[in-house]
Coordinates of C-alpha atoms and ligand atoms in Angstrom, one line a residue:
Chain A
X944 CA 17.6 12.1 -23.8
X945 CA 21.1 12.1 -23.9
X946 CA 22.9 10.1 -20.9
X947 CA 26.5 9.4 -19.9
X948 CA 26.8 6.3 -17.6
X949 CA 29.2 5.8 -15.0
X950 CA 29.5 2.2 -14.6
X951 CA 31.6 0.0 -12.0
X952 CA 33.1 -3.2 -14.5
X953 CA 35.0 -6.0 -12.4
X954 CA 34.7 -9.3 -14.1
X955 CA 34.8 -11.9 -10.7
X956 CA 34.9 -11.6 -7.0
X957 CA 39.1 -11.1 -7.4
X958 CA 39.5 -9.2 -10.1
X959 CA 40.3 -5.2 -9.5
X960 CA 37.5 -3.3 -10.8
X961 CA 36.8 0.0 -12.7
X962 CA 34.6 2.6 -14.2
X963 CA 33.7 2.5 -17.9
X964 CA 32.3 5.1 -19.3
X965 CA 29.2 4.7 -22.1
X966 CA 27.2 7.3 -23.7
X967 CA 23.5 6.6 -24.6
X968 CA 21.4 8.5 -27.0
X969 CA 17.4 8.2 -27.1
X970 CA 16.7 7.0 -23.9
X971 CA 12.8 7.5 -23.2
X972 CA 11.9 9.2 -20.5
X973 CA 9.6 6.3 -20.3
X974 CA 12.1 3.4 -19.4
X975 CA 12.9 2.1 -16.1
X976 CA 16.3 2.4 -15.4
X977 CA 16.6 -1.1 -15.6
X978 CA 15.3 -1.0 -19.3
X979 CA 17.8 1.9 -19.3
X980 CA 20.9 -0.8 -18.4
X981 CA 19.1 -3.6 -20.8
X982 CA 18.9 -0.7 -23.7
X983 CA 22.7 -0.5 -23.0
X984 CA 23.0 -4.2 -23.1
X985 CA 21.7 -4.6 -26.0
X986 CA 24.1 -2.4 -27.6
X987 CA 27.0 -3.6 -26.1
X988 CA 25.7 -7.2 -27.2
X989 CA 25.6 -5.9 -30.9
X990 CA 29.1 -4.4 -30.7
X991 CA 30.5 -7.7 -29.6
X992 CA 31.0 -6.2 -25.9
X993 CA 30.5 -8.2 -22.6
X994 CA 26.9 -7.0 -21.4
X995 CA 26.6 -5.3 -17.9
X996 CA 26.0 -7.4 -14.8
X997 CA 23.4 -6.5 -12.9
X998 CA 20.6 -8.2 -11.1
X999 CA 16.8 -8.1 -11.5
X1000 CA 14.0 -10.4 -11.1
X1001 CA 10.3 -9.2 -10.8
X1002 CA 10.9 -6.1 -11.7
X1003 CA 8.0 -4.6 -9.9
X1004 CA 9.4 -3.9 -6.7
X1005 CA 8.8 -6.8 -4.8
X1006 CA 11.6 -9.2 -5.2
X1007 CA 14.3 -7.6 -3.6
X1008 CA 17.2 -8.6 -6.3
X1009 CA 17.9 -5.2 -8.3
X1010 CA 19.9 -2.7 -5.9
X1011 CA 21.9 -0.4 -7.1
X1012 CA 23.5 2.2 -6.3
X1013 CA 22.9 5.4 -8.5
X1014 CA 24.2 8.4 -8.2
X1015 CA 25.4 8.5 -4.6
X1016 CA 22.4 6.7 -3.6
X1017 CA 20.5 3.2 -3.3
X1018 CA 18.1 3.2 -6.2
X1019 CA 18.7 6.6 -7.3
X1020 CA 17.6 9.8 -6.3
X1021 CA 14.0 8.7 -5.4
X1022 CA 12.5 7.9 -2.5
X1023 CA 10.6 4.7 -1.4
X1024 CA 11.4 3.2 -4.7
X1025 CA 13.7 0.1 -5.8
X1026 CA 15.9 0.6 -9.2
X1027 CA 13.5 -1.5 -11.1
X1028 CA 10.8 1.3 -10.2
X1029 CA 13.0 3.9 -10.6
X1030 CA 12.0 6.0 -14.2
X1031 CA 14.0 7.7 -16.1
X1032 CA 12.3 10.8 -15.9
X1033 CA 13.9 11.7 -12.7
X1034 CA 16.9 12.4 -15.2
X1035 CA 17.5 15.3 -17.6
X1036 CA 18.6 15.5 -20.6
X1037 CA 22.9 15.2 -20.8
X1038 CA 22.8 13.9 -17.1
X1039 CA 25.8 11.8 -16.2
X1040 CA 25.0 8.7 -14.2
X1041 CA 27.1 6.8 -12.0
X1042 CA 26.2 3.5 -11.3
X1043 CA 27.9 1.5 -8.5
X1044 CA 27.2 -2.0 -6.4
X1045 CA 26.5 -2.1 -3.0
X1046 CA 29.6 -1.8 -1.2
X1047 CA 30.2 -3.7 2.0
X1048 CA 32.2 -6.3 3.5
X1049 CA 29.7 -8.7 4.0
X1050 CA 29.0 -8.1 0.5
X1051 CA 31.1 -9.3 -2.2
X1052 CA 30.9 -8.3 -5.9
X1053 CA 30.8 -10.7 -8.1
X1054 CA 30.6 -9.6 -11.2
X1055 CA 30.0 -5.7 -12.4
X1056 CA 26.9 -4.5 -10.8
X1057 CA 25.6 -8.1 -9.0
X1058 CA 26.9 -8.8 -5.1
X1059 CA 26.9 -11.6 -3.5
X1060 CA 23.4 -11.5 -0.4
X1061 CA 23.9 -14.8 0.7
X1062 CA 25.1 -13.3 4.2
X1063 CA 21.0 -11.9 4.8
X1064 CA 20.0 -15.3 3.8
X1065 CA 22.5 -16.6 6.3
X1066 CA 20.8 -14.7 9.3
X1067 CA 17.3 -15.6 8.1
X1068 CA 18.5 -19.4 8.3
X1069 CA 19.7 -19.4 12.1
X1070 CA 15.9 -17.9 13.1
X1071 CA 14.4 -15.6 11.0
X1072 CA 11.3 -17.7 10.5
X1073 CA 8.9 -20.0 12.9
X1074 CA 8.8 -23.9 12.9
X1075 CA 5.5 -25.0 12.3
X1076 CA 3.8 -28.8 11.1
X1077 CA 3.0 -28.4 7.6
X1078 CA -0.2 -29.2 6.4
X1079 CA -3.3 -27.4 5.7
X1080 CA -3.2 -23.5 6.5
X1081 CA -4.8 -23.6 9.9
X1082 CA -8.2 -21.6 10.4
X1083 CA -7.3 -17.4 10.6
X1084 CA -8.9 -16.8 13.2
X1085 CA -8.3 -19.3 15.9
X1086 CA -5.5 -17.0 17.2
X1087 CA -6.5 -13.9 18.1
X1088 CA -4.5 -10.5 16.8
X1089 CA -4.3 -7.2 18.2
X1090 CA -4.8 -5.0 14.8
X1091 CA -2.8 -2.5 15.6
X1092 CA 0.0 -5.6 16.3
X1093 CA -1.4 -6.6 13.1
X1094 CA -0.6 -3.8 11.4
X1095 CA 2.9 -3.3 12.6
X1096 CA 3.7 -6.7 11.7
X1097 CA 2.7 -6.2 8.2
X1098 CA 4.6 -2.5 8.0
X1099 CA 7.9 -4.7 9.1
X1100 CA 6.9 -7.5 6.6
X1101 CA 7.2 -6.3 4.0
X1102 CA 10.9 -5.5 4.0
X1103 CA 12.0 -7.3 0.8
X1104 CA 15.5 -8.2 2.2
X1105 CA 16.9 -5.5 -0.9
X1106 CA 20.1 -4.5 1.2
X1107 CA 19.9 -0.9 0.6
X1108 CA 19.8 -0.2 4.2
X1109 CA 23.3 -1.8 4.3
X1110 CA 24.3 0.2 1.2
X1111 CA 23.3 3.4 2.7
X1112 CA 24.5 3.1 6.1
X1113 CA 27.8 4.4 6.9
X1114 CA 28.8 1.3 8.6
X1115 CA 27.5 -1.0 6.6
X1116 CA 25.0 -1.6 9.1
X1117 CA 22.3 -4.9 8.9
X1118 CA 20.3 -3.5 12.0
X1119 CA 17.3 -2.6 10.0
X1120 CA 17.0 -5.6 8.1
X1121 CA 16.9 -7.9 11.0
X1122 CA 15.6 -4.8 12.9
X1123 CA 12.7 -5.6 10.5
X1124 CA 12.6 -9.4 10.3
X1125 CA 12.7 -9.9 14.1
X1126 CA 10.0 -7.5 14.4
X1127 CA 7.3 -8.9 12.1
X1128 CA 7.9 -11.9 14.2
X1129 CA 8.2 -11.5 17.5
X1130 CA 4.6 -8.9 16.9
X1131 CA 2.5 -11.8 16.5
X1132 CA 1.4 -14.8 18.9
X1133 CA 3.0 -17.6 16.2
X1134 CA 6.1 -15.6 16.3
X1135 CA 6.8 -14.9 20.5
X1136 CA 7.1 -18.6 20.8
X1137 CA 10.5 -18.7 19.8
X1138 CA 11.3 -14.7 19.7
X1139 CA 14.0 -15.2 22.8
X1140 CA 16.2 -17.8 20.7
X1141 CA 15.8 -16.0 17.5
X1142 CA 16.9 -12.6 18.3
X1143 CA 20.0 -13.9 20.0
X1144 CA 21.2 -16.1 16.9
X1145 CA 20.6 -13.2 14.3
X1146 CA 22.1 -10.7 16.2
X1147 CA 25.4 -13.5 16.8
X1148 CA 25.4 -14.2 12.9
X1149 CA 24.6 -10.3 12.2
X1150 CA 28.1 -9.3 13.9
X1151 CA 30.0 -12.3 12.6
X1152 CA 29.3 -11.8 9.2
X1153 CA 31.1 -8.7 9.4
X1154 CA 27.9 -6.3 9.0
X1155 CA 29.3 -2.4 11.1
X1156 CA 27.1 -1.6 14.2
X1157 CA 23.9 1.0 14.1
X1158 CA 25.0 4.4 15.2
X1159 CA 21.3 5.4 14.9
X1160 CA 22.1 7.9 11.8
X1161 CA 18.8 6.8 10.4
X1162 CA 20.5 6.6 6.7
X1163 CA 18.8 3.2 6.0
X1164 CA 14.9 4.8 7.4
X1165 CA 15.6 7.3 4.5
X1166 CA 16.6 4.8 1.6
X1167 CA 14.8 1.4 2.2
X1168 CA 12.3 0.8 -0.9
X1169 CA 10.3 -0.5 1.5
X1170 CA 10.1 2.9 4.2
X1171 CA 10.6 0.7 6.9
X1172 CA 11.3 2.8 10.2
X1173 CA 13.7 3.2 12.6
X1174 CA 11.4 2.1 15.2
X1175 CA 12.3 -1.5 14.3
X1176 CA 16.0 -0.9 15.5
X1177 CA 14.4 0.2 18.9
X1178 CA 12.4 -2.7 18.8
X1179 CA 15.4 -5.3 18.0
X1180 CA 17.4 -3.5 20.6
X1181 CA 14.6 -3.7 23.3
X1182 CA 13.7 -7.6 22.3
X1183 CA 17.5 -8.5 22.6
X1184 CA 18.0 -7.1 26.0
X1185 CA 14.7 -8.3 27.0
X1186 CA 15.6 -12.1 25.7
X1187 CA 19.2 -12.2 27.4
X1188 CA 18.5 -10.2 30.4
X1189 CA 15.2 -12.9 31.5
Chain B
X1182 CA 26.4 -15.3 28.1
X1183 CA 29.7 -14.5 26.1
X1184 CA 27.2 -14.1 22.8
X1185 CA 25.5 -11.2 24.7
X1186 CA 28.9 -9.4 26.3
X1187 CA 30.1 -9.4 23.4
X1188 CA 27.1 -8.6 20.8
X1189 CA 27.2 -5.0 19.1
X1190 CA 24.1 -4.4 20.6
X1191 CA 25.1 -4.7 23.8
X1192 CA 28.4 -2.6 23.4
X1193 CA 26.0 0.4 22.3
X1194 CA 23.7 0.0 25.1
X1195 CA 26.3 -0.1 27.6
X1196 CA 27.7 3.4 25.3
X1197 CA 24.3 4.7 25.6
X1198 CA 24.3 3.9 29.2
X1199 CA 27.2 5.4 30.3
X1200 CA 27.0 8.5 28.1
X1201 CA 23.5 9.2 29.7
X1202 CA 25.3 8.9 33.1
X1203 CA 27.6 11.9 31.5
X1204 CA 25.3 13.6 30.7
X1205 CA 23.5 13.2 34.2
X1206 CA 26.4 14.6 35.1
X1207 CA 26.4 17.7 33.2
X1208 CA 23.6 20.0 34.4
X1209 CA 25.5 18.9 38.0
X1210 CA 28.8 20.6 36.7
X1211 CA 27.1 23.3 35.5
X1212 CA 25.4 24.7 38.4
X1213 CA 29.0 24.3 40.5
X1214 CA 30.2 26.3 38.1
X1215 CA 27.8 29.1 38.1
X1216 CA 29.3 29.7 41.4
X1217 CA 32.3 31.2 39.8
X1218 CA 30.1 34.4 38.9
X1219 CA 30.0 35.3 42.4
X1220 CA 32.9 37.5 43.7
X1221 CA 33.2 35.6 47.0
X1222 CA 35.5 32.4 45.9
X1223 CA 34.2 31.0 49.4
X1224 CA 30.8 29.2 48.0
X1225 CA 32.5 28.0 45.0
X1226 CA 35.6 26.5 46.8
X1227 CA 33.3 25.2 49.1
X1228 CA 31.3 23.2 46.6
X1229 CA 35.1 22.3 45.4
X1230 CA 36.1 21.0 48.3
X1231 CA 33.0 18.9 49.2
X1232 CA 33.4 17.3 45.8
X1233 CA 36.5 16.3 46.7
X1234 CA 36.3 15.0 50.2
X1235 CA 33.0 13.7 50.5
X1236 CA 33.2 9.9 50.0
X1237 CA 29.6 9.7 48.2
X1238 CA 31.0 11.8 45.6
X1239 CA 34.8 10.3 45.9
X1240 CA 33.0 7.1 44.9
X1241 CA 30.9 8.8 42.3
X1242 CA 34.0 10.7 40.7
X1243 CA 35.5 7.0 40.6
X1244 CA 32.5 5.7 38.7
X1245 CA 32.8 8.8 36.0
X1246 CA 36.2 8.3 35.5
X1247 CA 35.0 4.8 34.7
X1248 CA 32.6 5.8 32.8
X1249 CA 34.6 8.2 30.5
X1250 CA 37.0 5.6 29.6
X1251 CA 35.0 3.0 28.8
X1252 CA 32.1 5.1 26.9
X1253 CA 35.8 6.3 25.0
X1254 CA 37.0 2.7 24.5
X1255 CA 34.0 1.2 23.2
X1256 CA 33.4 4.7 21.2
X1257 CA 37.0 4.3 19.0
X1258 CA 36.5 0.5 19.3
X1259 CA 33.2 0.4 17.6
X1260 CA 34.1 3.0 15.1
X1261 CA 37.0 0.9 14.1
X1262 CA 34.6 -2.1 13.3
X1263 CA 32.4 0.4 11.4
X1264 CA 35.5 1.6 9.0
X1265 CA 36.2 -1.6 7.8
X1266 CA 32.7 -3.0 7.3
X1267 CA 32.6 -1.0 4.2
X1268 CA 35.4 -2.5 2.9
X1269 CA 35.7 -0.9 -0.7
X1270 CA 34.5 3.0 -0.4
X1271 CA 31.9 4.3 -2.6
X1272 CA 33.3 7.0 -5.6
X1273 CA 30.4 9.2 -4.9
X1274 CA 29.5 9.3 -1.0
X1275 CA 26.3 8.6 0.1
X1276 CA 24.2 11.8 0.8
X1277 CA 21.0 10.5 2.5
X1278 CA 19.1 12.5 4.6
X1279 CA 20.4 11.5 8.2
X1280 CA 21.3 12.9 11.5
X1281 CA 23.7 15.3 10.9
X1282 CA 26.4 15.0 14.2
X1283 CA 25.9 11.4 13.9
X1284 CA 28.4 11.3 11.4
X1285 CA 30.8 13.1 13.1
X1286 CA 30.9 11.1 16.6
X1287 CA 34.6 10.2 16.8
X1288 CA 35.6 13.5 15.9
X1289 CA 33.5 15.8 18.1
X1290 CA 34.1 12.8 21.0
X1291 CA 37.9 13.1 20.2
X1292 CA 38.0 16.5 20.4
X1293 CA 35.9 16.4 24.0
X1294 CA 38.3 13.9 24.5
X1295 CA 41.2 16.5 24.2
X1296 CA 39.6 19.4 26.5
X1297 CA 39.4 16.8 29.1
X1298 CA 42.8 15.9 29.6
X1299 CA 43.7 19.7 29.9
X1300 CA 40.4 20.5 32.1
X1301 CA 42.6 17.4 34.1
X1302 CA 45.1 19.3 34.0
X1303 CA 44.1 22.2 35.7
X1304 CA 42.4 20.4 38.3
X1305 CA 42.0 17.0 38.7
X1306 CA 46.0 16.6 38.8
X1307 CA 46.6 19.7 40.5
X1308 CA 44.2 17.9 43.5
X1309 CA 46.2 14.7 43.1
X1310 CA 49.6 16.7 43.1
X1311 CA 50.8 16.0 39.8
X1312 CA 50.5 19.5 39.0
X1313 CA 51.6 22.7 41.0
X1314 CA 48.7 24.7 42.7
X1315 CA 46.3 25.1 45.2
X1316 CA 43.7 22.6 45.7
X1317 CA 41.7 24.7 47.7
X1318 CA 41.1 27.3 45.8
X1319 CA 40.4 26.7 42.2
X1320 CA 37.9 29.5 42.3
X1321 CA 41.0 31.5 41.8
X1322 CA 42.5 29.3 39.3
X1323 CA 39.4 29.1 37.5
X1324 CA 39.2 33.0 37.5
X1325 CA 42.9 33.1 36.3
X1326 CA 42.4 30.9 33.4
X1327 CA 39.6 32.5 32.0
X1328 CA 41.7 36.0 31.8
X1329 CA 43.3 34.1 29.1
X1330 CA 41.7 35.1 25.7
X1331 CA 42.9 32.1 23.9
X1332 CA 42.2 29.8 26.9
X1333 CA 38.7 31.6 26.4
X1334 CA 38.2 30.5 22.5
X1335 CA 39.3 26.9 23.3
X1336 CA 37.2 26.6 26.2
X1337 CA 34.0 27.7 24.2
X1338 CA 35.3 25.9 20.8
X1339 CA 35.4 22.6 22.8
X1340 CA 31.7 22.9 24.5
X1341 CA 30.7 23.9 21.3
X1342 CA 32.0 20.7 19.7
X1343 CA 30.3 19.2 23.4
X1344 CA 26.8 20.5 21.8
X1345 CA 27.4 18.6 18.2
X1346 CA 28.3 15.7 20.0
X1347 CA 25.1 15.5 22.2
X1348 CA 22.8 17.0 19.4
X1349 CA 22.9 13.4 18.5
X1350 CA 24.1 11.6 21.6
X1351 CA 20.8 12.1 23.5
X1352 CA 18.4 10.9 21.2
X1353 CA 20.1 8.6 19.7
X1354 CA 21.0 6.9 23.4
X1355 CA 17.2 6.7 23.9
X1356 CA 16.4 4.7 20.7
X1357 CA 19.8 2.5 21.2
X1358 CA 17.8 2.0 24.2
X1359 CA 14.8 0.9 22.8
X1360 CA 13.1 3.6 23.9
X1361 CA 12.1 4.9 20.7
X1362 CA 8.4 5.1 19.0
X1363 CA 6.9 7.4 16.4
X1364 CA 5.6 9.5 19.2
X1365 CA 8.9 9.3 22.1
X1366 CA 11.2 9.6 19.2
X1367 CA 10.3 13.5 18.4
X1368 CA 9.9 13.5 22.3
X1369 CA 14.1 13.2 22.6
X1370 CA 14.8 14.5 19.5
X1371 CA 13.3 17.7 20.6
X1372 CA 15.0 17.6 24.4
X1373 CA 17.9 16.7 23.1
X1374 CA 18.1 19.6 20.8
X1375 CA 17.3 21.8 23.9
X1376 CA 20.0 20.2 26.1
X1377 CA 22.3 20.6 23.6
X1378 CA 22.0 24.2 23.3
X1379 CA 21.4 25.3 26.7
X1380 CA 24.2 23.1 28.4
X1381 CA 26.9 24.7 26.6
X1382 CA 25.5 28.3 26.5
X1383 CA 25.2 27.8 29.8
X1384 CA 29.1 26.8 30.6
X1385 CA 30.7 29.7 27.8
X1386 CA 28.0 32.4 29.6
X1387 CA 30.2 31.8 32.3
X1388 CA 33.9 33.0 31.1
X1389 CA 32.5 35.2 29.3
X1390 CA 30.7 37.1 32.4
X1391 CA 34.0 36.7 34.3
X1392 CA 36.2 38.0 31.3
X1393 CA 33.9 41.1 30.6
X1394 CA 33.1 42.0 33.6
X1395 CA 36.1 41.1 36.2
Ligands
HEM1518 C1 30.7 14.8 28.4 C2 31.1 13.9 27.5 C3 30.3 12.9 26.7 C4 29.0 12.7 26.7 C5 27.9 13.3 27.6 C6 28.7 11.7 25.7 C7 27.5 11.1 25.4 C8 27.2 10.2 24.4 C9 26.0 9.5 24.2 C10 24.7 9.7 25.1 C11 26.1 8.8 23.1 C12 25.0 8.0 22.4 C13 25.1 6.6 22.6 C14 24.3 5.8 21.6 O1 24.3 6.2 20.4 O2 23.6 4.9 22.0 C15 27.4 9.0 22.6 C16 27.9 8.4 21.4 C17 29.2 8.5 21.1 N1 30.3 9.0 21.8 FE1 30.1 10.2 23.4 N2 29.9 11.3 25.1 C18 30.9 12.1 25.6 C19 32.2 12.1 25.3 C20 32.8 11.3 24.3 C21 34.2 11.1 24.1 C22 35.3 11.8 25.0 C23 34.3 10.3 23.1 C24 35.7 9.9 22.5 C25 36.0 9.2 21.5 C26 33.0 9.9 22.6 C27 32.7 9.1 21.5 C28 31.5 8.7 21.1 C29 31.1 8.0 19.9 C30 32.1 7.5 18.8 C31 29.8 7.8 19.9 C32 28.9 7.2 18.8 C33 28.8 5.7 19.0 C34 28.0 5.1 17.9 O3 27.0 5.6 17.5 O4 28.5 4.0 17.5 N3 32.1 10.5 23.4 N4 28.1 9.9 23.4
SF4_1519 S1 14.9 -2.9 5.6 FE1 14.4 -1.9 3.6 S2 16.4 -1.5 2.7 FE2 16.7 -3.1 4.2 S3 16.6 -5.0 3.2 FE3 14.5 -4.6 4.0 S4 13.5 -3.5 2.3 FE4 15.7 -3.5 1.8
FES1520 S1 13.6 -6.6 -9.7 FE1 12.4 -7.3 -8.1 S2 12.5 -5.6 -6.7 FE2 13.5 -4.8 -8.5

């Protein structure tokens, strides 16, 4: 296939930013997109050019480091898929591609493609996780678990802290992320212990790290990688009222 | 306590809050105002007048004034924050599937916004005397107004816009809530859809009838 690219170049944090534009001949409809971008590289590399930045890690969908937004759209056009999983075959032949980071506030560029996270990592310091003694993995089943609790944990764990929700939203919302991580938590026994302190701090750091507030259009729902519903907004709305209101 | 007053989440319950109490307030409104279809002004002025004596309601009116203002203030305030959390805009906009009027809140809330300080006009401050007119019988200047075929388009334009606004407004007050599940989420989508069809059919029926028919 034939592809034009559309791609957003800024070489640090300050600098202004633009669109270069770079045509690709025989890309497979086999590649990833990432393979795609590293096909590109590799070209640029041999023409003396400064590679594209962009970020990847596992490259199976399960690290969380690769969002982009393709298109008009977090990882492309589709759904329930991060870029790394994204193949090219969802593209035709003379398609123009335009590749952008995610834009927001509370997260900077710095550098082409890659932004700067660290504001997630930020909330999950101030509670997003329970204090335990270490030591051996106590025995499964001394703590009973409700399955269907269980399950809904799980459906909330698995959010891979990506950022598309933020990406998609129109305010550059973090609701469903911690939406998501207060949930998986405060769902299981281990978790309710400290569920009252830990919503209150990551909601605090949420809003001072300059994330926009939810105004439930349900953007994030349809581009998380993950699928991870809206009914973790209700349920970080209901465990924050619930914690400052007892 | 200041970390909760002043949390996002609590500024959208409290919007979800009082924009439920609005829209409490609706169906009220509208049966008042079927009143108008009846030739006798007397039931209509009636139900005027004991809206505005009766201290119950004096202290309700209060309350919705209240409650307009500050589900406005912490509407344009919020929506403010939102603009700049972007920070640089996207060249191609985001096109995810989404509730639709969502997107549109500050303008179809703005526009409300608008019809209420003329709807004030014509009543509220004549009652309060800062506009000429009869307080006692706004049957008749309800009846004059809607002889006016341009006061007729703006009056259904602006419920119109009313039914965009609370196409989302409803459901999405529930889930700010927290009252949303797989299950009670199609619940108030599905009301909400209703309510906001039949509540503003239900006020442009009205000067229609009168405009047709008187
Ligand atoms: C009869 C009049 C009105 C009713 C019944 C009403 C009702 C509601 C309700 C129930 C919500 C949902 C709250 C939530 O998402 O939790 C809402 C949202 C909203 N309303 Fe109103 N509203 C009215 C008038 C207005 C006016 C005059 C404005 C003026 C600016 C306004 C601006 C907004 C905005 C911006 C939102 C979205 C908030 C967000 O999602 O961040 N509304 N309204
Ligand atoms: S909720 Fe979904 S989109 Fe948001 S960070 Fe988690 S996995 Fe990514
Ligand atoms: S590289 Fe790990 S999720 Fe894409």
């Amino acid at each position: 296939m034939n592809i034009t690219l559309k791609i957003w170049r800024q070489k640090n944090e300050h600098a202004k930013g633009k669109f270069v534009t770079y045509k690709l001949d025989d890309v497979s409809k086999e590649m990833t997109f990432l393979e795609m971008l590293d096909y590109l590289n590799e070209k640029l590399i041999k023409e003396g050019n400064d590679p594209v930045a962009f970020d990847s890690d596992c490259r199976e969908g399960i690290c969380g480091m690769c969002g982009l937004y393709i298109n008009g759209r977090p990882n492309g056009p589709k759904k329930g898929v991060t870029a790394c999983q994204l193949s090219m075959s969802v593209f035709k032949d003379g398609d123009t591609i335009t590749v952008e980071p995610w834009r927001a506030k509370a997260f900077p560029v710095i550098k082409d493609l890659i932004v700067n996270r660290n504001a997630f990592d930020k909330i999950i310091q101030v509670g997003g996780y329970i204090s335990v003694t270490t030591g051996s993995a106590p025995e499964a089943n001394s703590i009973p678990v409700k399955k269907e609790n269980a399950e809904r944990a799980f459906d909330s764990g698995i959010c891979i802290g990506c950022g598309a929700c933020v990406a998609a939203c129109k305010n550059a919302s973090a609701m469903l992320f911690i939406g998501a991580k207060v949930s998986q938590l405060a769902l299981l026994p281990q978790g309710r212990v400290e569920a009252k302190e830990r919503v209150k701090t990551m909601v605090a750091k949420m809003d001072e790290l300059g994330f926009g507030n939810c105004s439930n259009t349900g953007a994030c729902e349809a581009e998380c990688p993950k699928e991870i519903k809206l009914t973790n907004i209700a349920r970080l709305n209901r465990e924050f009222y619930k914690a400052n209101l007892s | 306590m200041s970390r909760f007053l002043g949390s996002s989440i609590t500024k959208k319950i409290t919007m979800a809050l009082l924009g439920l109490f609005l829209i409490l307030f609706l169906p009220v409104h509208l049966g008042i105002n079927f009143l108008l279809l009846k030739s006798d002004p007397e039931p209509f002025n009636k139900a005027a007048h004991f809206m505005a004596t009766f201290w119950l309601i004096k202290g309700f009116e209060v309350l919705l004034l209240a409650s307009f203002l500050l589900h406005i203030f912490y509407g344009i305030f919020l929506q403010i924050q939102n603009w700049l959390a972007r920070g640089k805009q996207y060249k191609i906009t985001n096109y995810s599937q989404t509730s639709f009027f969502s997107k549109f809140m500050i303008w179809t809330g703005l526009i409300i916004f608008i019809f209420l300080i003329i709807h004030f006009m014509n009543f509220y401050f004549i009652k309060i005397g800062w506009v000429q007119g009869d307080p006692e019988n706004f049957y008749g200047v309800a009846h004059q107004l809607f002889k006016i075929p341009a006061y007729i388009i703006l009056y259904i334009f602006s419920f119109l816009i009313l039914g965009f606004h609370l196409a989302h407004a409803f459901w999405s007050a529930f889930q700010t809530l927290g009252w949303n599940t797989t299950v009670l989420s199609l619940v108030f989508k599905g009301l909400g859809t209703l309510f906001a069809i039949l509540i503003p059919l239900g006020f442009t029926i009205i000067p229609l009838v009168i405009f047709f028919t008187k």
